Amino acid sequence: MSVGDYIRNSQVWKSIFRHPAPRDRRNRVVVMLTNVFLHLHPVSVRKSGIALSYTWCMGGLTFFMFLELTITGVLLMFYYRPTLEHAYNDILMLRDVATLGILRELHRWGAHAMVITIWLHMYRVFLTGSYKPPREFNWGVGVLLLVLTLLLSFTGYLLPWDQLAIWAITVGSNMARATPFLGHEGPGATFLQVGGVPLIHSGSDARFLLLGGRFVSGDTLLRFYVLHCVAIPLAVGVLIAVHFWRVRKDGGISGPM
Amino acid sequence: MSGTLDHSLQNGLGVYYLLVALMNVGFALYYQRYAEPRKPASATLWWAVAGFFALHAVAYGIFHAGWIMPKIIRTTVDRFADPISYTVLSVVGFAALLYWRKPLTRPQVAWGILMFSLLLGGWSFTDDNFRQIVAKEDNVPITMLIYSVGFFTWLGLYRAVQNDERMERGEPVLEKLEDEKVLVWPDLVYTELICMVIATVVLVVWSILLKAPLEQPATNAKAPNPSKAPWYFLGLQEMLVYFDPWMAGVVLPTLIIVGLIAMPYIDFNREGNGYYTFAQRKFAMVTFLFGFLVLWVVLIVLGTFLRGPNWNFFAPFEYWDPHKVLPLNNVNVSDIFWLQWLGTSPATVTFPGYSGSQLLNVIWRELPGLILVVGYLFVLPPLLAVTVFRKFFIKMGFIRYFVMINLLLFMASLPIKMVLRWSPLNLKYIVAMPEYFFNI
Ligand code: HEM
């Protein structure tokens, strides 16, 4: 008996994998049904749908980037404190002292890559007309994922707390003060007043809500940190679950009728 | 030619040209050994191209020859580069790509275009100003974006052209040929595994080669010039040149999101679902590709590489001089109407018969522009419904048509405002009510 057979016949192995190796047709079906992660997939799919030249694997790669960012993100959280006192220095430490010196790079370039792969995924879905019935709703779920992905990237951009960070966020969030009615420099805001007292001013408008202050400050850092590390990833996780579920319920990856 | 390129840069260029040469070797070998039928003439061509790149590799990597892109090319490019020529060229290129999609997506033609761009990129990289911008850490994704979008645009159009030709001949589309079911294990899980391994390798190599940027600690006291949003928002920031923040930063982005979500419900064309095609869905293809490629990607590239201090335009080989001043003499529709036509200053215009309300006065002053905007948004849609979009209107019904036409008109408002600005009119605002932050 080879070592491999010995391991595969052990009680431990059998308790984990409840069937023989996926070498024949039956077990290749069983493996998909008994493993919770593989179970995201159907058992069999149309050949044209999984061709690389058809899907470009872009949805898969987007998901991979999300997982990679979750893992490296958790590791980064061990080193990083979202306060004016520590944020910048923690990033410096990460650069100069921490072992595995490419943690920050993996996270940053992964984030850039995810923005690119999600655009390409959407591009593919468009070019193959896969948003057409019955997949209209899942396209909409995808658009929300796109928005959340950009927001994830945007909130993360602030965290290093260097010049690049706060000014990019300042430029980006300046838009919010021009929100119609809800921004203090937005059209219509001047009309929202009670007895001559304006309701919308720089201390109460959309930008203030976003930043937690009149300008990018320590409160903004905390706000963006929580959004970046907890709120948005959770929302993305839930929507990805819906997205994958619907890919299957809508009849699997699209193909000609 | 002796240059000022330092040795490590030259070694990098050497490696770059070597890789490009090897790509061409592979391409040539394909035509020589594997293509059915073999194409020796093509193979010879790509061998020659490989040799040409290999020559560069040797010159930089071994002899450190320090070749620099000829000055005359750089100054010529810079002389003709401005936002107008850049955008117009992009649109012309886009139109040409769609119109001549058959010849342009032929593998050898597409490859030739790719090689030309790689050569141009390599040459340009020897220019200090060009290199400083393109090699910035956070700008590297843009280069990846350009090449990956280019590649996948080619792939999508190539397959669409093939399918269209097949359908013309009455054959089934390519996707139909692989209609049978296969097991996910092994067919899909292995593909996924390989994709994951490749993605991991790419990320690790990228992370080792390129450090994440970290600038000086944040301070509210001193804004860098230019201050730019993250690169994926630079298309929106570029729109700020033509629109006020409430449009460029709030209304238009919201409409992009809404429009994307609405798209499947607007597109009533049931053909082209689940396979690549151009001919069966021309309108959808042209509109979406124009939005994604021209209004999104092209503007991001412009905002990243060609916009410098004070958001001024800088040609590819131009130094980003913070003191560059460009004359701005933009006029509004109200200036044209009151000042140029009627000879009164718009600032003194008051509502006829009653001048006590600032709001009324401002509305009166801006009436010509307001009429234009109202006409654009409310008169144009029904007009189009009975003319150009007649067939659409009948098929779509009122609500669908109404949503689509509004999205289209808002999308078109950007190119329209660009053209108005560049035209001899120099038009800035159609409606200018800075008193109420309401400028269009
Ligand atoms: C976090 C972001 C996203 C993830 C992880 C994701 C993942 C996936 C995966 C794995 C698939 C299976 C087929 C494939 O790989 O192409 C898929 C299909 C699909 N995705 Fe996404 N996606 C995301 C965002 C989007 C976006 C932004 C859109 C469009 C706006 C979108 C629309 C769709 C549609 C309509 C399908 C079904 C396509 C078909 O059946 O051919 N998704 N997605």
XYZ file of C-alpha atoms and ligand atoms in Angstrom:
740
model
C 0.000 0.000 0.000
C 1.446 3.386 -0.979
C 1.619 6.302 1.412
C -1.065 8.019 -0.616
C -3.434 5.083 -0.252
C -2.656 4.873 3.441
C -3.620 8.504 3.940
C -6.746 8.205 1.814
C -7.895 5.178 3.768
C -7.310 6.748 7.180
C -10.232 7.666 9.380
C -9.164 11.310 9.381
C -9.173 11.631 5.601
C -12.468 9.816 5.249
C -14.079 12.000 7.852
C -13.219 15.033 5.732
C -13.795 13.697 2.218
C -16.707 11.306 2.314
C -16.090 9.689 -1.045
C -13.237 8.453 -3.207
C -11.090 10.797 -5.288
C -12.954 12.503 -8.175
C -11.543 10.257 -10.870
C -14.666 8.724 -12.308
C -17.885 10.327 -13.378
C -19.829 9.446 -10.258
C -17.290 10.868 -7.834
C -16.787 13.968 -9.923
C -20.435 14.648 -9.386
C -20.322 13.769 -5.702
C -17.361 16.038 -5.004
C -19.328 19.029 -6.215
C -22.257 18.189 -4.009
C -20.458 17.384 -0.768
C -18.081 20.336 -0.552
C -19.663 23.582 0.546
C -17.264 25.753 -1.461
C -17.431 23.706 -4.630
C -21.171 23.689 -4.141
C -21.192 27.298 -5.346
C -20.941 25.683 -8.766
C -23.434 23.481 -10.500
C -22.358 19.922 -11.241
C -22.205 20.312 -14.973
C -22.127 23.330 -17.261
C -22.398 24.126 -20.919
C -18.953 23.867 -22.460
C -19.155 27.183 -24.306
C -19.973 29.010 -21.059
C -16.726 28.199 -19.303
C -14.429 28.748 -22.260
C -11.804 31.339 -21.333
C -12.434 33.101 -24.615
C -16.059 33.520 -23.538
C -16.030 34.611 -19.861
C -12.362 35.690 -19.696
C -12.678 34.331 -16.143
C -13.185 37.957 -15.120
C -16.000 37.383 -12.640
C -13.910 34.670 -11.033
C -10.854 36.904 -10.920
C -12.880 39.716 -9.369
C -13.986 37.313 -6.675
C -10.412 36.159 -6.226
C -9.267 39.750 -5.777
C -11.981 40.275 -3.188
C -10.770 37.252 -1.211
C -7.149 38.294 -1.547
C -8.022 41.786 -0.316
C -9.974 40.384 2.609
C -7.036 38.280 3.745
C -4.342 40.918 3.286
C -6.726 43.485 4.726
C -7.180 41.528 7.939
C -3.414 41.189 8.247
C -2.985 44.919 7.705
C -5.470 45.624 10.472
C -3.047 44.024 12.928
C -0.586 46.814 12.214
C -2.739 49.831 11.623
C -4.582 52.214 13.955
C -6.971 54.741 12.418
C -5.966 57.789 14.456
C -4.186 60.967 13.474
C -1.438 60.066 15.898
C -0.703 56.595 14.570
C -2.041 56.083 11.047
C 0.872 57.489 9.047
C 3.514 56.032 11.319
C 1.927 52.614 11.232
C 2.176 52.674 7.451
C 5.805 53.757 7.740
C 6.410 50.842 10.104
C 4.779 48.495 7.654
C 7.114 49.729 4.983
C 10.301 49.703 6.964
C 9.981 47.156 9.738
C 7.316 44.512 9.249
C 8.272 41.109 7.942
C 6.594 39.999 4.751
C 7.378 43.440 3.425
C 4.931 43.342 0.539
C 1.727 43.161 2.536
C 0.734 46.730 1.773
C 1.674 46.323 -1.862
C -0.414 43.159 -2.187
C -3.369 45.026 -0.786
C -2.965 48.192 -2.804
C -2.196 46.610 -6.160
C -4.884 44.001 -5.527
C -7.374 46.809 -5.047
C -6.332 48.490 -8.294
C -6.535 45.120 -10.031
C -10.037 44.502 -8.698
C -11.270 47.776 -10.133
C -9.884 46.746 -13.514
C -11.185 43.164 -13.400
C -14.682 44.241 -12.363
C -14.858 46.673 -15.287
C -13.678 43.957 -17.650
C -16.213 41.519 -16.194
C -18.985 44.008 -16.837
C -17.596 44.599 -20.319
C -17.732 40.869 -21.053
C -21.254 40.538 -19.707
C -22.280 43.414 -21.948
C -20.510 42.146 -25.073
C -22.161 38.736 -24.793
C -25.562 40.314 -24.167
C -25.755 38.370 -20.915
C -27.727 41.101 -19.183
C -30.757 40.222 -21.273
C -33.638 38.209 -19.840
C -33.597 36.268 -17.609
C -30.464 37.959 -16.197
C -31.642 41.587 -15.922
C -31.820 41.515 -12.152
C -28.388 40.004 -11.699
C -26.922 42.725 -13.898
C -28.438 45.207 -11.448
C -26.892 43.368 -8.514
C -23.630 43.595 -10.421
C -23.944 47.350 -10.832
C -24.381 47.708 -7.061
C -21.291 45.567 -6.579
C -19.443 47.869 -8.926
C -20.450 50.941 -6.952
C -19.485 49.296 -3.660
C -16.156 48.174 -5.080
C -15.336 51.736 -6.084
C -16.397 52.959 -2.640
C -14.184 50.338 -1.011
C -11.263 51.571 -3.055
C -12.108 55.168 -2.308
C -12.430 54.746 1.469
C -9.209 52.745 1.566
C -7.343 55.473 -0.292
C -7.545 57.729 2.758
C -6.114 55.335 5.312
C -2.338 55.876 4.745
C -3.005 59.477 5.816
C -0.370 61.009 3.564
C -0.695 63.978 1.224
C -1.808 61.750 -1.647
C -4.538 60.309 0.544
C -6.190 63.328 2.099
C -6.118 65.434 -1.010
C -7.546 62.737 -3.223
C -10.364 62.297 -0.705
C -10.778 66.066 -0.421
C -11.115 66.436 -4.181
C -13.469 63.461 -4.376
C -15.692 64.446 -1.484
C -15.884 68.106 -2.507
C -18.459 66.916 -4.992
C -20.817 66.107 -2.144
C -21.181 69.732 -1.143
C -22.652 70.413 -4.582
C -25.395 67.804 -4.185
C -28.682 69.357 -5.281
C -30.640 70.417 -2.170
C -28.428 68.420 0.201
C -25.083 70.122 -0.319
C -24.476 73.626 0.940
C -23.176 74.689 -2.462
C -25.727 72.679 -4.346
C -28.532 74.092 -6.448
C -31.715 74.466 -4.453
C -30.099 74.305 -1.035
C -30.651 78.022 -0.484
C -34.397 77.457 -0.669
C -34.425 74.999 2.208
C -34.775 77.288 5.179
C -37.024 77.767 8.109
C -37.788 81.345 9.029
C -34.697 82.613 7.257
C -32.386 80.092 8.932
C -30.818 77.822 6.313
C -31.256 74.118 6.960
C -28.364 73.132 4.762
C -25.012 74.661 5.664
C -21.445 73.396 5.736
C -22.122 71.841 9.125
C -25.165 69.856 8.099
C -24.894 68.929 4.456
C -24.115 65.743 2.550
C -20.400 66.364 2.697
C -20.477 66.797 6.450
C -22.265 63.470 6.725
C -19.664 61.783 4.561
C -16.640 63.281 6.295
C -17.922 63.637 9.837
C -16.712 67.227 9.748
C -16.277 70.283 7.609
C -13.048 68.967 6.126
C -11.088 65.721 5.989
C -10.110 65.151 9.607
C -9.545 62.506 12.246
C -13.257 61.845 12.355
C -13.202 61.211 8.618
C -10.373 58.755 9.107
C -12.393 56.796 11.657
C -15.506 56.908 9.528
C -13.708 55.722 6.410
C -11.881 53.040 8.386
C -15.101 51.527 9.683
C -16.741 51.741 6.266
C -13.671 50.272 4.611
C -13.014 47.408 7.006
C -16.485 46.453 8.139
C -19.549 47.968 6.538
C -18.785 47.872 2.827
C -17.034 44.466 2.796
C -20.035 42.966 4.583
C -22.410 44.466 2.062
C -20.224 43.247 -0.796
C -20.118 39.776 0.721
C -23.885 39.597 0.927
C -24.338 40.899 -2.614
C -21.771 38.460 -3.990
C -23.769 35.646 -2.409
C -26.921 36.937 -4.088
C -25.017 37.389 -7.357
C -23.678 33.824 -7.421
C -27.008 32.376 -6.382
C -28.713 34.215 -9.191
C -26.114 33.168 -11.774
C -27.222 29.617 -11.083
C -30.930 30.309 -10.719
C -30.964 32.251 -13.981
C -29.803 29.154 -15.786
C -26.034 29.241 -15.331
C -23.596 31.180 -17.425
C -25.305 32.479 -20.530
C -25.142 30.866 -23.914
C -27.041 30.861 -27.216
C -30.573 29.514 -26.958
C 23.881 59.049 -30.062
C 24.959 59.175 -26.475
C 22.314 59.863 -23.935
C 21.629 60.674 -20.340
C 19.719 57.483 -19.552
C 21.151 55.809 -16.502
C 22.223 52.199 -16.693
C 19.493 50.635 -14.603
C 16.860 52.270 -16.774
C 18.609 50.983 -19.867
C 18.769 47.486 -18.427
C 15.047 47.698 -17.783
C 14.430 48.778 -21.368
C 16.664 45.941 -22.532
C 14.519 43.415 -20.677
C 11.366 45.061 -22.013
C 12.504 44.873 -25.640
C 13.697 41.330 -25.110
C 10.239 40.287 -23.912
C 8.595 42.009 -26.868
C 11.046 40.331 -29.230
C 10.220 36.948 -27.686
C 6.508 37.618 -28.129
C 7.172 38.133 -31.824
C 9.260 34.980 -32.001
C 6.289 33.079 -30.642
C 3.956 34.758 -33.097
C 6.283 34.007 -36.024
C 6.729 30.385 -34.948
C 2.971 29.996 -34.891
C 2.674 30.962 -38.559
C 5.700 28.894 -39.474
C 4.868 25.673 -37.658
C 1.270 25.478 -36.489
C -1.113 27.698 -38.458
C -3.335 25.876 -40.962
C -2.337 26.529 -43.671
C 1.229 27.560 -42.859
C 2.059 31.158 -43.745
C 5.786 31.462 -44.357
C 5.525 35.042 -45.604
C 3.817 36.155 -42.393
C 6.362 34.243 -40.347
C 9.172 36.088 -42.088
C 7.557 39.435 -41.346
C 7.248 38.709 -37.611
C 10.763 37.271 -37.488
C 11.934 40.588 -38.883
C 9.928 42.494 -36.266
C 11.388 40.255 -33.564
C 14.842 41.096 -34.895
C 14.053 44.792 -34.821
C 13.057 44.620 -31.146
C 16.012 42.355 -30.364
C 18.244 45.059 -31.809
C 16.817 47.498 -29.270
C 17.277 44.942 -26.513
C 20.953 44.511 -27.370
C 21.526 48.232 -27.791
C 20.101 49.103 -24.379
C 20.793 45.955 -22.380
C 24.345 45.186 -23.492
C 25.838 48.292 -25.090
C 23.939 50.868 -23.051
C 23.693 52.889 -26.232
C 21.375 55.368 -24.547
C 19.145 55.968 -27.558
C 16.611 58.660 -26.921
C 13.457 59.223 -28.921
C 14.211 61.729 -31.705
C 13.457 65.244 -30.546
C 11.614 66.066 -33.745
C 8.983 63.412 -33.078
C 8.444 64.614 -29.533
C 8.117 68.280 -30.408
C 5.771 67.470 -33.279
C 3.527 65.394 -31.044
C 3.544 68.087 -28.372
C 2.771 70.823 -30.872
C -0.435 69.130 -31.985
C -1.572 67.700 -28.654
C -4.371 69.455 -26.838
C -7.679 68.352 -25.349
C -9.397 68.903 -28.683
C -7.053 66.882 -30.858
C -6.819 64.192 -28.193
C -10.567 63.760 -27.889
C -11.288 64.127 -31.592
C -8.615 61.583 -32.465
C -10.040 59.171 -29.897
C -13.519 59.516 -31.342
C -12.237 59.093 -34.896
C -10.256 56.041 -33.809
C -13.335 54.649 -32.119
C -15.476 55.167 -35.205
C -12.799 53.628 -37.421
C -12.506 50.632 -35.120
C -16.208 49.898 -35.335
C -16.523 50.674 -39.027
C -13.489 48.681 -40.124
C -13.877 46.059 -37.426
C -13.371 43.213 -39.893
C -9.932 44.154 -41.203
C -8.797 45.697 -37.909
C -9.512 42.647 -35.766
C -7.656 40.265 -38.061
C -4.997 38.786 -35.772
C -2.014 40.029 -37.734
C -3.378 43.552 -38.049
C -4.245 43.698 -34.355
C -0.832 42.337 -33.502
C 0.775 44.954 -35.695
C -1.106 47.709 -33.855
C -0.057 46.247 -30.503
C 3.593 46.096 -31.591
C 3.477 49.639 -32.865
C 2.100 50.846 -29.539
C 4.739 48.884 -27.618
C 7.455 50.415 -29.766
C 6.045 53.886 -29.295
C 5.740 53.269 -25.566
C 9.333 52.055 -25.327
C 10.647 55.013 -27.283
C 8.563 57.498 -25.320
C 9.861 56.047 -22.086
C 13.275 57.536 -22.872
C 11.800 61.000 -22.458
C 12.189 62.336 -18.913
C 8.867 64.135 -18.724
C 6.917 61.226 -20.149
C 8.602 58.769 -17.813
C 7.994 60.823 -14.706
C 4.243 60.686 -15.192
C 3.776 57.224 -16.633
C 6.073 55.475 -14.165
C 4.424 56.975 -11.093
C 3.381 54.057 -8.894
C -0.322 54.784 -8.826
C -0.382 55.406 -12.565
C 0.821 51.923 -13.422
C -2.738 50.526 -13.274
C -3.711 52.923 -16.083
C -1.176 51.332 -18.392
C -2.589 47.945 -17.443
C -6.086 49.284 -18.002
C -5.204 50.551 -21.481
C -3.679 47.275 -22.584
C -6.252 44.992 -20.996
C -9.202 47.007 -22.322
C -7.491 47.064 -25.720
C -6.943 43.328 -25.677
C -10.455 42.440 -24.596
C -12.005 44.902 -27.030
C -10.093 43.097 -29.737
C -11.171 39.690 -28.461
C -14.841 40.656 -28.158
C -14.997 42.299 -31.582
C -13.018 39.493 -33.189
C -15.492 36.914 -31.944
C -18.419 39.159 -32.853
C -17.129 39.528 -36.420
C -16.645 35.775 -36.705
C -20.134 35.072 -35.421
C -21.671 37.692 -37.698
C -20.001 36.138 -40.717
C -21.109 32.690 -39.643
C -24.708 33.787 -39.249
C -24.611 35.424 -42.673
C -23.611 32.078 -44.122
C -26.392 30.402 -42.153
C -24.010 28.613 -39.774
C -24.497 28.465 -35.996
C -22.496 30.852 -33.793
C -19.228 29.654 -32.278
C -20.769 29.288 -28.828
C -23.363 26.945 -30.282
C -20.641 24.541 -31.371
C -19.821 23.814 -27.734
C -23.343 23.299 -26.595
C -22.766 20.013 -24.774
C -22.579 19.817 -20.997
C -19.297 19.069 -19.261
C -18.598 18.305 -15.616
C -17.445 21.208 -13.496
C -14.838 18.932 -11.984
C -12.400 18.854 -13.696
C -13.208 21.223 -16.560
C -14.054 24.373 -14.631
C -12.294 23.939 -11.288
C -8.957 23.447 -13.001
C -9.391 26.543 -15.149
C -10.215 28.467 -11.989
C -7.209 27.067 -10.190
C -4.879 28.027 -13.017
C -6.369 31.533 -13.197
C -5.875 31.902 -9.453
C -2.269 30.758 -9.595
C -1.500 33.157 -12.440
C -3.249 36.029 -10.655
C -1.290 35.300 -7.481
C 2.005 35.255 -9.336
C 1.182 38.514 -11.112
C 0.239 40.212 -7.833
C 3.341 39.010 -5.988
C 5.705 40.017 -8.788
C 3.983 43.395 -9.151
C 4.270 43.917 -5.383
C 7.933 43.022 -5.280
C 8.849 45.190 -8.244
C 6.835 48.242 -7.286
C 6.582 49.795 -3.839
C 3.267 51.252 -2.731
C 3.565 55.028 -2.715
C 3.730 56.982 0.518
C 4.109 60.733 0.424
C 4.609 63.291 3.163
C 2.284 63.080 6.169
C -1.082 64.652 5.554
C -1.519 68.349 6.198
C -4.476 70.579 5.540
C -2.125 73.482 5.117
C -0.671 72.708 1.730
C -2.551 71.158 -1.179
C -0.442 69.394 -3.792
C -0.804 70.774 -7.309
C -2.453 69.047 -9.111
C -4.766 67.481 -6.523
C -6.270 64.470 -8.149
C -8.967 62.034 -7.105
C -8.075 58.326 -7.302
C -7.499 57.323 -10.923
C -10.830 55.514 -11.423
C -12.650 58.794 -10.753
C -10.503 60.922 -13.044
C -13.036 60.658 -15.855
C -15.460 62.424 -13.533
C -12.842 64.958 -12.508
C -12.186 65.667 -16.175
C -15.911 66.372 -16.600
C -15.455 69.218 -14.111
C -13.826 71.145 -16.931
C -17.156 71.225 -18.715
C -19.687 70.965 -15.896
C -20.058 72.271 -12.376
C -19.599 69.812 -9.513
C -23.303 69.265 -9.040
C -23.524 67.880 -12.562
C -20.104 66.229 -12.962
C -19.876 64.944 -9.423
C -23.451 64.141 -8.476
C -26.050 64.128 -11.239
C -24.071 62.488 -14.022
C -22.524 59.736 -11.839
C -25.964 58.988 -10.421
C -27.351 58.761 -13.932
C -24.515 56.447 -14.963
C -25.490 54.065 -12.166
C -29.208 54.384 -12.808
C -28.670 54.032 -16.529
C -26.615 50.877 -16.137
C -29.248 49.291 -13.927
C -32.008 50.346 -16.317
C -30.201 49.098 -19.405
C -31.531 45.509 -19.477
C -35.066 46.832 -19.199
C -34.597 49.375 -21.973
C -32.903 47.107 -24.459
C -35.856 45.410 -26.067
C -33.731 43.625 -28.642
C -33.943 39.933 -27.796
C -31.182 38.907 -30.181
C -27.564 38.581 -29.230
C -28.166 36.967 -25.838
C -25.374 34.639 -24.845
C -22.955 35.060 -27.725
C -20.727 37.719 -29.227
C -22.265 39.691 -32.072
C -22.132 43.179 -33.472
C -24.509 43.087 -36.415
C -27.517 41.974 -34.380
C -27.287 44.739 -31.792
C -25.620 47.700 -33.450
C -27.353 50.423 -31.463
C -26.616 48.895 -28.063
C -23.021 48.165 -29.026
C -22.242 51.613 -30.400
C -23.858 53.379 -27.428
C -22.315 51.288 -24.685
C -18.879 51.105 -26.284
C -18.908 54.854 -26.822
C -19.785 55.360 -23.163
C -17.259 52.902 -21.802
C -14.338 53.386 -24.177
C -14.565 57.064 -25.059
C -16.417 58.785 -22.230
C -14.908 56.654 -19.472
C -11.532 55.114 -20.354
C -10.299 57.812 -22.730
C -11.169 60.518 -20.196
C -9.424 58.624 -17.391
C -6.287 58.402 -19.490
C -6.555 62.118 -20.244
C -7.100 62.969 -16.589
C -4.205 60.832 -15.417
C -1.488 61.388 -17.968
C -2.257 64.709 -19.597
C -3.680 66.884 -16.833
C -1.057 68.616 -14.713
C -0.896 71.498 -12.255
C -4.121 73.554 -12.129
C -5.689 70.841 -14.267
C -4.024 72.400 -17.299
C -3.427 70.205 -20.308
C 0.133 68.991 -20.749
C 1.284 67.216 -23.897
C 2.919 63.784 -23.415
C 6.493 65.076 -23.522
C 5.875 68.426 -21.917
C 7.258 69.422 -18.518
C 4.532 69.850 -15.872
C 5.173 73.510 -15.215
C 3.045 74.746 -12.293
C 3.303 78.313 -13.611
C 1.821 77.552 -17.014
C -1.010 79.998 -17.598
C -3.690 79.487 -20.188
C -5.934 82.365 -21.186
C -9.550 81.700 -20.309
C -12.189 83.823 -21.904
C -15.289 81.735 -21.603
C -18.693 83.226 -22.194
C -22.186 82.166 -21.202
C -25.312 82.058 -23.290
C -26.650 85.073 -21.369
C -23.545 87.077 -22.369
C -24.099 86.225 -25.992
C -27.772 87.085 -25.867
C -27.782 90.271 -23.795
C -24.349 91.677 -24.510
C -23.515 90.582 -28.030
C -27.026 90.723 -29.484
C -28.815 93.354 -27.465
C -25.882 95.409 -26.235
C -26.856 95.497 -22.548
C -24.831 94.044 -19.743
C -26.475 90.890 -18.381
C -25.628 92.029 -14.851
C -28.056 94.945 -15.117
C -30.968 93.002 -16.575
C -34.107 92.991 -14.433
C -37.462 91.338 -14.787
C -39.655 93.645 -16.893
C -42.126 95.609 -14.828
C -41.002 94.313 -11.439
C -37.409 94.292 -10.222
C -37.926 93.438 -6.559
C -37.157 89.726 -6.725
C -33.632 88.548 -7.283
C -34.848 85.119 -8.305
C -37.115 86.525 -11.007
C -34.350 88.782 -12.277
C -31.920 85.901 -12.517
C -34.463 83.718 -14.287
C -35.175 86.520 -16.745
C -31.463 87.027 -17.366
C -30.972 83.325 -18.008
C -34.155 82.848 -19.973
C -32.430 82.212 -23.328
C -30.339 79.431 -21.812
C -33.272 78.047 -19.864
C -35.303 77.851 -23.058
C -32.474 75.933 -24.707
C -32.259 73.477 -21.808
C -35.999 72.993 -21.566
C -36.137 72.497 -25.316
C -33.342 69.940 -25.139
C -34.985 67.968 -22.370
C -38.669 68.335 -23.212
C -39.089 69.220 -26.870
C -36.356 67.107 -28.361
C -37.615 63.727 -27.008
C -41.037 63.872 -28.696
C -39.444 65.265 -31.850
C -37.005 62.376 -31.948
C -39.812 59.931 -31.192
C -41.572 60.813 -34.424
C -38.417 61.033 -36.519
C -35.117 59.276 -35.872
C -36.337 56.978 -33.118
C -39.762 56.297 -34.589
C -39.278 52.558 -34.777
C -37.810 52.447 -31.296
C -40.667 54.449 -29.868
C -43.262 52.143 -31.340
C -41.513 49.046 -30.053
C -40.551 50.425 -26.653
C -43.686 52.196 -25.549
C -43.753 55.458 -23.669
C -41.988 54.696 -20.385
C -39.115 52.739 -21.845
C -38.595 55.322 -24.537
C -38.803 58.151 -22.020
C -36.118 56.633 -19.784
C -33.850 55.771 -22.691
C -34.039 59.145 -24.370
C -33.301 60.991 -21.147
C -30.288 58.827 -20.444
C -29.090 59.340 -24.006
C -29.554 63.100 -23.837
C -27.630 63.351 -20.581
C -24.896 61.184 -22.008
C -24.749 63.358 -25.091
C -24.619 66.514 -22.989
C -20.936 65.953 -22.240
C -19.713 65.809 -25.846
C -22.069 68.698 -26.666
C -20.610 70.889 -23.960
C -17.107 69.927 -25.026
C -17.751 70.978 -28.584
C -19.447 74.227 -27.511
C -16.450 75.070 -25.349
C -13.958 74.370 -28.110
C -15.962 76.118 -30.775
C -15.318 79.796 -31.546
C -18.222 80.530 -29.170
C -16.010 79.533 -26.214
C -19.194 78.698 -24.377
C -18.970 77.924 -20.670
C -22.479 77.901 -19.231
C -25.780 77.565 -21.004
C -27.536 78.588 -17.827
C -25.407 80.573 -15.379
C -27.010 81.186 -12.006
C -24.043 81.242 -9.633
C -26.367 82.980 -7.138
C -28.149 79.654 -6.713
C -25.241 77.333 -7.553
C -27.231 76.428 -10.619
C -24.950 76.431 -13.638
C -25.446 74.170 -16.603
C -17.600 41.950 -6.786
C -17.991 41.967 -7.997
C -18.418 40.797 -8.868
C -18.141 39.461 -8.732
C -17.276 38.783 -7.681
C -18.795 38.794 -9.826
C -18.702 37.434 -10.082
C -19.337 36.787 -11.120
C -19.064 35.444 -11.546
C -18.012 34.521 -10.951
C -19.889 35.172 -12.588
C -19.903 33.886 -13.410
C -19.489 34.122 -14.841
C -18.241 34.904 -15.049
O -17.242 34.700 -14.349
O -18.238 35.750 -15.953
C -20.702 36.334 -12.792
C -21.706 36.447 -13.744
C -22.434 37.602 -13.976
N -22.141 38.859 -13.530
Fe -20.845 39.271 -12.056
N -19.491 39.710 -10.580
C -19.273 40.951 -10.033
C -19.740 42.152 -10.523
C -20.603 42.271 -11.594
C -20.927 43.502 -12.279
C -20.305 44.860 -11.975
C -21.846 43.193 -13.232
C -22.540 44.098 -14.239
C -22.814 45.310 -14.079
C -22.122 41.777 -13.139
C -23.043 41.094 -13.900
C -23.074 39.730 -14.050
C -24.036 38.998 -14.843
C -25.236 39.581 -15.600
C -23.641 37.665 -14.791
C -24.292 36.493 -15.528
C -23.493 36.388 -16.801
C -23.721 35.167 -17.603
O -24.560 34.354 -17.236
O -23.030 35.053 -18.643
N -21.324 41.241 -12.161
N -20.347 37.326 -11.901
